[in-house]
mmCIF file of C-alpha atoms and ligand atoms in Angstrom:
data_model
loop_
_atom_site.group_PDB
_atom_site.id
_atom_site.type_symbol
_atom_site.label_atom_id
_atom_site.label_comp_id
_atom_site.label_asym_id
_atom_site.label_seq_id
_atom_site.Cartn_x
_atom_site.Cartn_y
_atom_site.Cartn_z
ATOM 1 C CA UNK A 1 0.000 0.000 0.000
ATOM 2 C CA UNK A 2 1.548 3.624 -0.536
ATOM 3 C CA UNK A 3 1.853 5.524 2.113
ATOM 4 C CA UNK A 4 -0.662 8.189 3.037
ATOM 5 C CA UNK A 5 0.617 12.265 2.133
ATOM 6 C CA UNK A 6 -1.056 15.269 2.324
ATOM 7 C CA UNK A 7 0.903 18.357 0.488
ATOM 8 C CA UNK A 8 0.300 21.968 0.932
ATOM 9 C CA UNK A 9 1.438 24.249 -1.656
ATOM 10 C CA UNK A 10 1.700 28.006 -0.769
ATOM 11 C CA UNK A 11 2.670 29.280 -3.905
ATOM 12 C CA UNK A 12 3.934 32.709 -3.845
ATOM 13 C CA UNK A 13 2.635 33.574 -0.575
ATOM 14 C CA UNK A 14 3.416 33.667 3.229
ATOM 15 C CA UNK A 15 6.430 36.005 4.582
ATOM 16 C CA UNK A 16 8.247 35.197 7.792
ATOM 17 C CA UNK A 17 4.999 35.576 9.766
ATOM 18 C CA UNK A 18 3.304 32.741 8.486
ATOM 19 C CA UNK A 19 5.758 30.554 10.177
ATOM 20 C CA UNK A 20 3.542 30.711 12.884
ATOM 21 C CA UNK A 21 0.775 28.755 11.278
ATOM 22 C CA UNK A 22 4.176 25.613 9.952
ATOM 23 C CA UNK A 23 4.851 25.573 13.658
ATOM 24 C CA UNK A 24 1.052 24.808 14.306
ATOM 25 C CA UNK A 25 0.768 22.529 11.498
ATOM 26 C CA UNK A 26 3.855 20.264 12.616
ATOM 27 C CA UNK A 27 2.321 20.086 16.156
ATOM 28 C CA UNK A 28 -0.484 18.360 14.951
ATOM 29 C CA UNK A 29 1.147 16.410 11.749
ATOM 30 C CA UNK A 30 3.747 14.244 14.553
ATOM 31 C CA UNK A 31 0.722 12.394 15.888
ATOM 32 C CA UNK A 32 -1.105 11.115 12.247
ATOM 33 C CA UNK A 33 -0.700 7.805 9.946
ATOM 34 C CA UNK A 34 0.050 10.372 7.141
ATOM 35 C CA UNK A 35 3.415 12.136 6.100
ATOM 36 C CA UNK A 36 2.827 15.910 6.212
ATOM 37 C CA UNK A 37 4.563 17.694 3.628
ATOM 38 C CA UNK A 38 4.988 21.441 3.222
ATOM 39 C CA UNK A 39 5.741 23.777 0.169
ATOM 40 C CA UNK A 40 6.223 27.048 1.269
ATOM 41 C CA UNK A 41 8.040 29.985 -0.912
ATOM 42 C CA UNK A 42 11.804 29.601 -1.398
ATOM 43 C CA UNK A 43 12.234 32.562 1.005
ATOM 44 C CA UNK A 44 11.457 30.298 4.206
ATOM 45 C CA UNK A 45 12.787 26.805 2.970
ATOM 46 C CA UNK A 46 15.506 26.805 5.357
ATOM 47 C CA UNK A 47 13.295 28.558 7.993
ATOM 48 C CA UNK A 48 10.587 26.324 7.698
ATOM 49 C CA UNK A 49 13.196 23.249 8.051
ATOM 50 C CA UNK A 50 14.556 24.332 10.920
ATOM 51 C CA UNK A 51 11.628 24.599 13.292
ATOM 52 C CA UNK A 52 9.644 21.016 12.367
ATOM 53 C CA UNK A 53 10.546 17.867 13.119
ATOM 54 C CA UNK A 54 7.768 15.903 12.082
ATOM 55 C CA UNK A 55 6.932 17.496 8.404
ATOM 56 C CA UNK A 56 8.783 17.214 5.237
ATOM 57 C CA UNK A 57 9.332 20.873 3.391
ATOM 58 C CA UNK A 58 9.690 20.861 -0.154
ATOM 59 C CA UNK A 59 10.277 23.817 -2.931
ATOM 60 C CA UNK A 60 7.734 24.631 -5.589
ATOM 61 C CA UNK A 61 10.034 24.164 -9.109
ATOM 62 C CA UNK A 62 13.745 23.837 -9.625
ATOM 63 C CA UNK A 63 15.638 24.169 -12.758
ATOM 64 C CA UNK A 64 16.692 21.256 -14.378
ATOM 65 C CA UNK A 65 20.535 22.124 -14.624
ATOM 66 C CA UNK A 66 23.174 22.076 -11.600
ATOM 67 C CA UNK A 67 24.201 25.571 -12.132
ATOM 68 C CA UNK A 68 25.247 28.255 -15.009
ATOM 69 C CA UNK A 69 23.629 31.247 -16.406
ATOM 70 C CA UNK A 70 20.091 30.503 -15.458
ATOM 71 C CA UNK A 71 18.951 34.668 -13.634
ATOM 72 C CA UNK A 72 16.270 33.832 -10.838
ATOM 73 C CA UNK A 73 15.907 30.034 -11.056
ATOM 74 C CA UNK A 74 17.037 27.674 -8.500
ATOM 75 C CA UNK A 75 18.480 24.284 -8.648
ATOM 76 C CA UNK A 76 17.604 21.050 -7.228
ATOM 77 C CA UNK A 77 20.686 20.772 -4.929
ATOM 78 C CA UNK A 78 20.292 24.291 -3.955
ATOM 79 C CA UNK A 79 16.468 22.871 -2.604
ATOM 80 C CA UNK A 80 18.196 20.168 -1.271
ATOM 81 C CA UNK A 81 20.998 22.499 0.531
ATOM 82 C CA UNK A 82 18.539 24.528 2.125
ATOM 83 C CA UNK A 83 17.103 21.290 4.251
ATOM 84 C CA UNK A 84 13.847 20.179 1.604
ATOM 85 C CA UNK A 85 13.115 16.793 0.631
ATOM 86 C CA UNK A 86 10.785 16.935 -1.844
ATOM 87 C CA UNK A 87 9.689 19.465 -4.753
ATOM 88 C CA UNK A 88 7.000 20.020 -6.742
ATOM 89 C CA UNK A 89 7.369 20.265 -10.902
ATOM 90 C CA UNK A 90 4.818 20.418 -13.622
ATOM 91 C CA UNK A 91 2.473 22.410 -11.738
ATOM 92 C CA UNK A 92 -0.133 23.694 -14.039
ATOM 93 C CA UNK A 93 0.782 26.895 -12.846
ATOM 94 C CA UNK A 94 4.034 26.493 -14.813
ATOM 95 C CA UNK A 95 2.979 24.539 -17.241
ATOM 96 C CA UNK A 96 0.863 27.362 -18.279
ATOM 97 C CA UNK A 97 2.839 30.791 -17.084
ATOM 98 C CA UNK A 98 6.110 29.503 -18.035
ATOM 99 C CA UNK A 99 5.537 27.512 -21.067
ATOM 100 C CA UNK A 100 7.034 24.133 -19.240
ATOM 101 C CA UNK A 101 6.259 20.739 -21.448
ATOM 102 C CA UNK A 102 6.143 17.513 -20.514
ATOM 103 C CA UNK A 103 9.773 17.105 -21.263
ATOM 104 C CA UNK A 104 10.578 19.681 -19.388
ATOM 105 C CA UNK A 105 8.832 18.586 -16.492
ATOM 106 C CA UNK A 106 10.571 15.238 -16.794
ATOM 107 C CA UNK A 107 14.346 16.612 -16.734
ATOM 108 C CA UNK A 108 13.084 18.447 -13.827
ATOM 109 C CA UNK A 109 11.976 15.447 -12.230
ATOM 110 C CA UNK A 110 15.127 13.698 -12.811
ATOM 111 C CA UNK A 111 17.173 16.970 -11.627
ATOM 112 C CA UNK A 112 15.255 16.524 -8.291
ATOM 113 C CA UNK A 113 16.303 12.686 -7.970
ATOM 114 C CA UNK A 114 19.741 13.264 -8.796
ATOM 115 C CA UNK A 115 20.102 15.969 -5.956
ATOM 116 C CA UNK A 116 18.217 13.403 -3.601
ATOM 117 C CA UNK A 117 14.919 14.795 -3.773
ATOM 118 C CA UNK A 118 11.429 13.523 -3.980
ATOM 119 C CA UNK A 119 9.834 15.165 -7.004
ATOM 120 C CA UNK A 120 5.798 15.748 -6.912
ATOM 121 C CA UNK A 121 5.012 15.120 -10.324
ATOM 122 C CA UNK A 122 2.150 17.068 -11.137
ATOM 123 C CA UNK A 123 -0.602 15.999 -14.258
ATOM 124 C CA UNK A 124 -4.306 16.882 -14.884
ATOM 125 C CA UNK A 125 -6.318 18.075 -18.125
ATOM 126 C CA UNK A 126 -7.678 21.237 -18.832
ATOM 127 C CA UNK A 127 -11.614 22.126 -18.748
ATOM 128 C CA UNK A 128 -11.886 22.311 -22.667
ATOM 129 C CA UNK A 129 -10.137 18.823 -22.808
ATOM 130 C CA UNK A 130 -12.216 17.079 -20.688
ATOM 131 C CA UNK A 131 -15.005 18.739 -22.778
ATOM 132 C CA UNK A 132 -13.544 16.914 -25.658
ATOM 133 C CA UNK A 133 -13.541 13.675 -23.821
ATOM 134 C CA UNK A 134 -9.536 14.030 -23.833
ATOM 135 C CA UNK A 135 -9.064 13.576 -20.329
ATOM 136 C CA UNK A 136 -7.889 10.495 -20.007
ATOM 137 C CA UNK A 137 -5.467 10.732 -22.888
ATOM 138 C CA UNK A 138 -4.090 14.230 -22.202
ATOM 139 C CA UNK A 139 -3.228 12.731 -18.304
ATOM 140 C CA UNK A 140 -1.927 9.717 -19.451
ATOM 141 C CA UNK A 141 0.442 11.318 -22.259
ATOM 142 C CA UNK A 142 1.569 13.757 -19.616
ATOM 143 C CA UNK A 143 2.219 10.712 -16.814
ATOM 144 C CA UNK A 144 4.265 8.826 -19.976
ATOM 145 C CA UNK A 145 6.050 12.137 -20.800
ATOM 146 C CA UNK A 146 6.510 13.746 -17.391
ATOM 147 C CA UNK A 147 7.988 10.798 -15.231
ATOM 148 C CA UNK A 148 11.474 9.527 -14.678
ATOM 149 C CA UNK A 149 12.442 6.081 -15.120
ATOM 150 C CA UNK A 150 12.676 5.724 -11.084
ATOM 151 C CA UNK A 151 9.960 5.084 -8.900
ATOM 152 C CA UNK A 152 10.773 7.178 -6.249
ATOM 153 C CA UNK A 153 7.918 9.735 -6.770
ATOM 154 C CA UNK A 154 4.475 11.446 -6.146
ATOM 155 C CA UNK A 155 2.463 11.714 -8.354
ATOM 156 C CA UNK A 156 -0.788 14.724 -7.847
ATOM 157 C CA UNK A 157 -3.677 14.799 -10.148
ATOM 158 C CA UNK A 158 -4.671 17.682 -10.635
ATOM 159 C CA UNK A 159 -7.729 18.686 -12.848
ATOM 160 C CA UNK A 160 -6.659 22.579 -14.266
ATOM 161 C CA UNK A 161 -10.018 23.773 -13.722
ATOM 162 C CA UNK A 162 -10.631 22.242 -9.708
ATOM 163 C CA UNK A 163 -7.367 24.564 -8.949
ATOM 164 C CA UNK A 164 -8.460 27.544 -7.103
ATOM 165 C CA UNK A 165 -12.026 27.564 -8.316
ATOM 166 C CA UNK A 166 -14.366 25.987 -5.884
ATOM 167 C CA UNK A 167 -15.315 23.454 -8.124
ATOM 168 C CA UNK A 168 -14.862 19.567 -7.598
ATOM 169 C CA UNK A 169 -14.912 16.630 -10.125
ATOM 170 C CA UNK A 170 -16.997 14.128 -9.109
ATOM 171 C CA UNK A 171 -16.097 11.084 -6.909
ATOM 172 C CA UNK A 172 -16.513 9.110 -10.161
ATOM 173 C CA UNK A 173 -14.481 11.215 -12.408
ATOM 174 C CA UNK A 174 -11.951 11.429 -9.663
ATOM 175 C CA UNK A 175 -11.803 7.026 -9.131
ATOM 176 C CA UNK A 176 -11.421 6.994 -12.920
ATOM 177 C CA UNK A 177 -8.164 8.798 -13.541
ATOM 178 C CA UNK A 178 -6.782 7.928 -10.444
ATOM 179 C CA UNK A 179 -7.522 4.132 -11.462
ATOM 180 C CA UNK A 180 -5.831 5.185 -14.986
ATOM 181 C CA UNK A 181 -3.085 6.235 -12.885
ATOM 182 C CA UNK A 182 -2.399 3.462 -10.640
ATOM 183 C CA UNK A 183 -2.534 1.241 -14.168
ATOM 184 C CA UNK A 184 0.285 3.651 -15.835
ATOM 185 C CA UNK A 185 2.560 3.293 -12.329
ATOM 186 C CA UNK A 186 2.510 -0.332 -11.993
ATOM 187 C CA UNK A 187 2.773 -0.355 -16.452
ATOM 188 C CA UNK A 188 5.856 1.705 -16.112
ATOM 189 C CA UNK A 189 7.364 0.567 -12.184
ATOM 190 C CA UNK A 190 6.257 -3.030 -12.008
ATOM 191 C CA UNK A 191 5.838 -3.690 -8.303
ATOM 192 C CA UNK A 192 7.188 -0.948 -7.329
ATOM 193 C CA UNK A 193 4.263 1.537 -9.298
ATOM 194 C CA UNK A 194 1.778 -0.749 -6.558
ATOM 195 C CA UNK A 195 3.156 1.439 -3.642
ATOM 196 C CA UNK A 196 3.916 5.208 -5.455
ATOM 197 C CA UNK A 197 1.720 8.097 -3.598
ATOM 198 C CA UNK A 198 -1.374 9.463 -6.103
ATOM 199 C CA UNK A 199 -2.733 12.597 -4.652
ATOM 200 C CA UNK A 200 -5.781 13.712 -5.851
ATOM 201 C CA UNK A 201 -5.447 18.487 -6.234
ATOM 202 C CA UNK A 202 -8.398 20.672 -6.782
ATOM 203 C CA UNK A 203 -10.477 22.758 -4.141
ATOM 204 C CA UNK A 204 -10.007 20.348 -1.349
ATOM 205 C CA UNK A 205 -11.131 21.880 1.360
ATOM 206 C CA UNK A 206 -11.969 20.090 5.108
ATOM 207 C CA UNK A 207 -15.910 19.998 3.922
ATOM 208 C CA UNK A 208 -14.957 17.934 0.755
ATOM 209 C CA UNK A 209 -11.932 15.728 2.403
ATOM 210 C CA UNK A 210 -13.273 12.858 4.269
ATOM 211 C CA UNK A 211 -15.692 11.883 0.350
ATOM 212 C CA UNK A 212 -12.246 12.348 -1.614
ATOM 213 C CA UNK A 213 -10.443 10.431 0.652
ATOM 214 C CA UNK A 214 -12.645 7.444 0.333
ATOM 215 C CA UNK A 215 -12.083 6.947 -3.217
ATOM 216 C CA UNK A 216 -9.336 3.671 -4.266
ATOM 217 C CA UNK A 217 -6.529 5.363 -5.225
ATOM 218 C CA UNK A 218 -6.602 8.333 -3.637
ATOM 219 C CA UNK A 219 -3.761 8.182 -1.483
ATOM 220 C CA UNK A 220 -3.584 12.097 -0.297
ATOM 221 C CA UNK A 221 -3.692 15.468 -1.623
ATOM 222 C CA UNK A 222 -2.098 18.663 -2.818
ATOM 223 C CA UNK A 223 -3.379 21.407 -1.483
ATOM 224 C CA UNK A 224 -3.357 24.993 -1.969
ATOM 225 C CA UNK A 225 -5.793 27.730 -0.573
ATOM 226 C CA UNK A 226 -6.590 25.470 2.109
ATOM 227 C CA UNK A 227 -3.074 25.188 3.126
ATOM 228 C CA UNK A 228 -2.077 28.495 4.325
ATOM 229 C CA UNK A 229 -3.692 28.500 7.257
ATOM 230 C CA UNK A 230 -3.022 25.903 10.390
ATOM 231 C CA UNK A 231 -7.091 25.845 11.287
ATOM 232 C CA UNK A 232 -8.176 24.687 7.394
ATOM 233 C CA UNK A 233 -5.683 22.686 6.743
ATOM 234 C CA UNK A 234 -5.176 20.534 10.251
ATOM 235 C CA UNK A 235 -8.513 19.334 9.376
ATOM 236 C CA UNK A 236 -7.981 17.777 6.222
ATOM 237 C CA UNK A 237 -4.728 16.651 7.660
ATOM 238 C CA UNK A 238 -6.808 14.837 10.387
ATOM 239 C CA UNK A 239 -9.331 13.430 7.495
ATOM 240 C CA UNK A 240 -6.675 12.177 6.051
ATOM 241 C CA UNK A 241 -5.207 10.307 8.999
ATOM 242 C CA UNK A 242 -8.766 8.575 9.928
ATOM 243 C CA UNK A 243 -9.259 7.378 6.412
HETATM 244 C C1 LIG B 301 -2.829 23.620 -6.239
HETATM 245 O O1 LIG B 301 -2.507 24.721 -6.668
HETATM 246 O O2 LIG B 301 -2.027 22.688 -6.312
HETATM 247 C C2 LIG B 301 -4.149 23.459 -5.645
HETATM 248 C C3 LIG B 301 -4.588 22.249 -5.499
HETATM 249 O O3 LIG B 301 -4.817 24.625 -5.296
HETATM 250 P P1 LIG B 301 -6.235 24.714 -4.525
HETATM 251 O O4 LIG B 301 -6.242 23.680 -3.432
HETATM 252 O O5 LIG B 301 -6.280 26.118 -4.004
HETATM 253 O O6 LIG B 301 -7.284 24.430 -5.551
#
């Protein structure tokens, strides 16, 4: 069985006194069945790692390269320096504002395994392509193209248009991909694919945890609204734990 994770993503927010609300989060986190894992901004990476015991803390991107002429980007040992274990590439957020492909998201995934991180591999179709009925394709070409050929991942499914918007799939639409998903991990891993992480990432929110967290599959989540703040996300950390 893989192990149980719930991910918060801050994405560019929370200054110096938001550590307030990691501190309250790691209180908690040391006393669930489920790894707690923690993305804030770069800015309090080695902050953040220095004041939990019982989280992981993980970056948001990192370039694919070591090192060279690469203004504002950040490498995967330079994560790994600062005290993270994990890091998140191919958000959509990327994908889309930064033009990243699936190839791209793939060296990055490697970069992050070769400085000794865990990469959170994140896939999930758009609204006009599950319109089109090209869900399931458009996931499972981004899984094919986006993962390296190690097993030591996460992988979060996340639908474009659940992010930020209040709006769920259904429990059914969510079982489906994350079945397609499991298939694809054990196709590509063997054995191994039987135990990788699938988080489901979309609006999860501690009203809608304990339904999403019933579905096969659905090892965890990625979450970002609900993550910022210690009292909405404990709760879905707790869901999590009793599921
Ligand atoms: C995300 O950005 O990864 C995400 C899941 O955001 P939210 O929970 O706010 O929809």
């Amino acid at each position: 069985m893989p192990h149980k994770v719930i991910a918060g993503n801050w994405k560019m927010n929370g200054a110096q006194t938001a550590l307030s609300e990691i501190a309250a989060i790691s209180l908690v986190a040391g006393s669930l069945t489920c790894k707690t894992i923690l993305c804030p901004p770069t800015t309090l990476t080695h902050l953040a790692v220095g004041m939990v015991d019982s989280i992981g803390i993980g970056g948001q991107n990192c370039h694919h390269e070591l090192e060279g002429p690469h203004t504002g980007d950040i490498s995967a040992e330079m994560i790994a320096e600062a005290g993270a274990q994990y890091v998140i590439v191919g958000h959509s957020e990327r994908r889309e504002n930064h033009g990243e492909t699936d190839a791209l998201v793939q060296a990055k995934a490697k970069a992050a395994l070769r400085a000794g991180l865990m990469p959170i591999i994140c896939i999930g179709e758009t609204l006009s392509q599950r319109e089109d009925g090209q869900a399931i394709s458009v996931v499972s070409t981004q899984f094919i193209m986006s993962v390296p050929t190690q097993a030591n991942i996460i992988i979060a499914y996340e639908p474009v248009w659940a992010i930020g918007t209040g709006v769920l799939p259904s429990l059914a639409q969510i079982t489906k991909m994350h079945d397609v998903i499991r298939a694809l991990l054990i196709k590509t891993y063997g054995k191994q694919g039987e135990s990788v992480p699938i988080l489901y990432g979309g609006s999860v929110k501690p009203n809608n945890a304990q339904g999403i967290f019933g579905v096969a599959n659905v090892n965890g989540a990625l979450v970002g609204g609900a993550s910022l703040k210690a009292s909405d996300f404990i709760p879905i950390m707790q869901a999590l734990s009793d599921s």
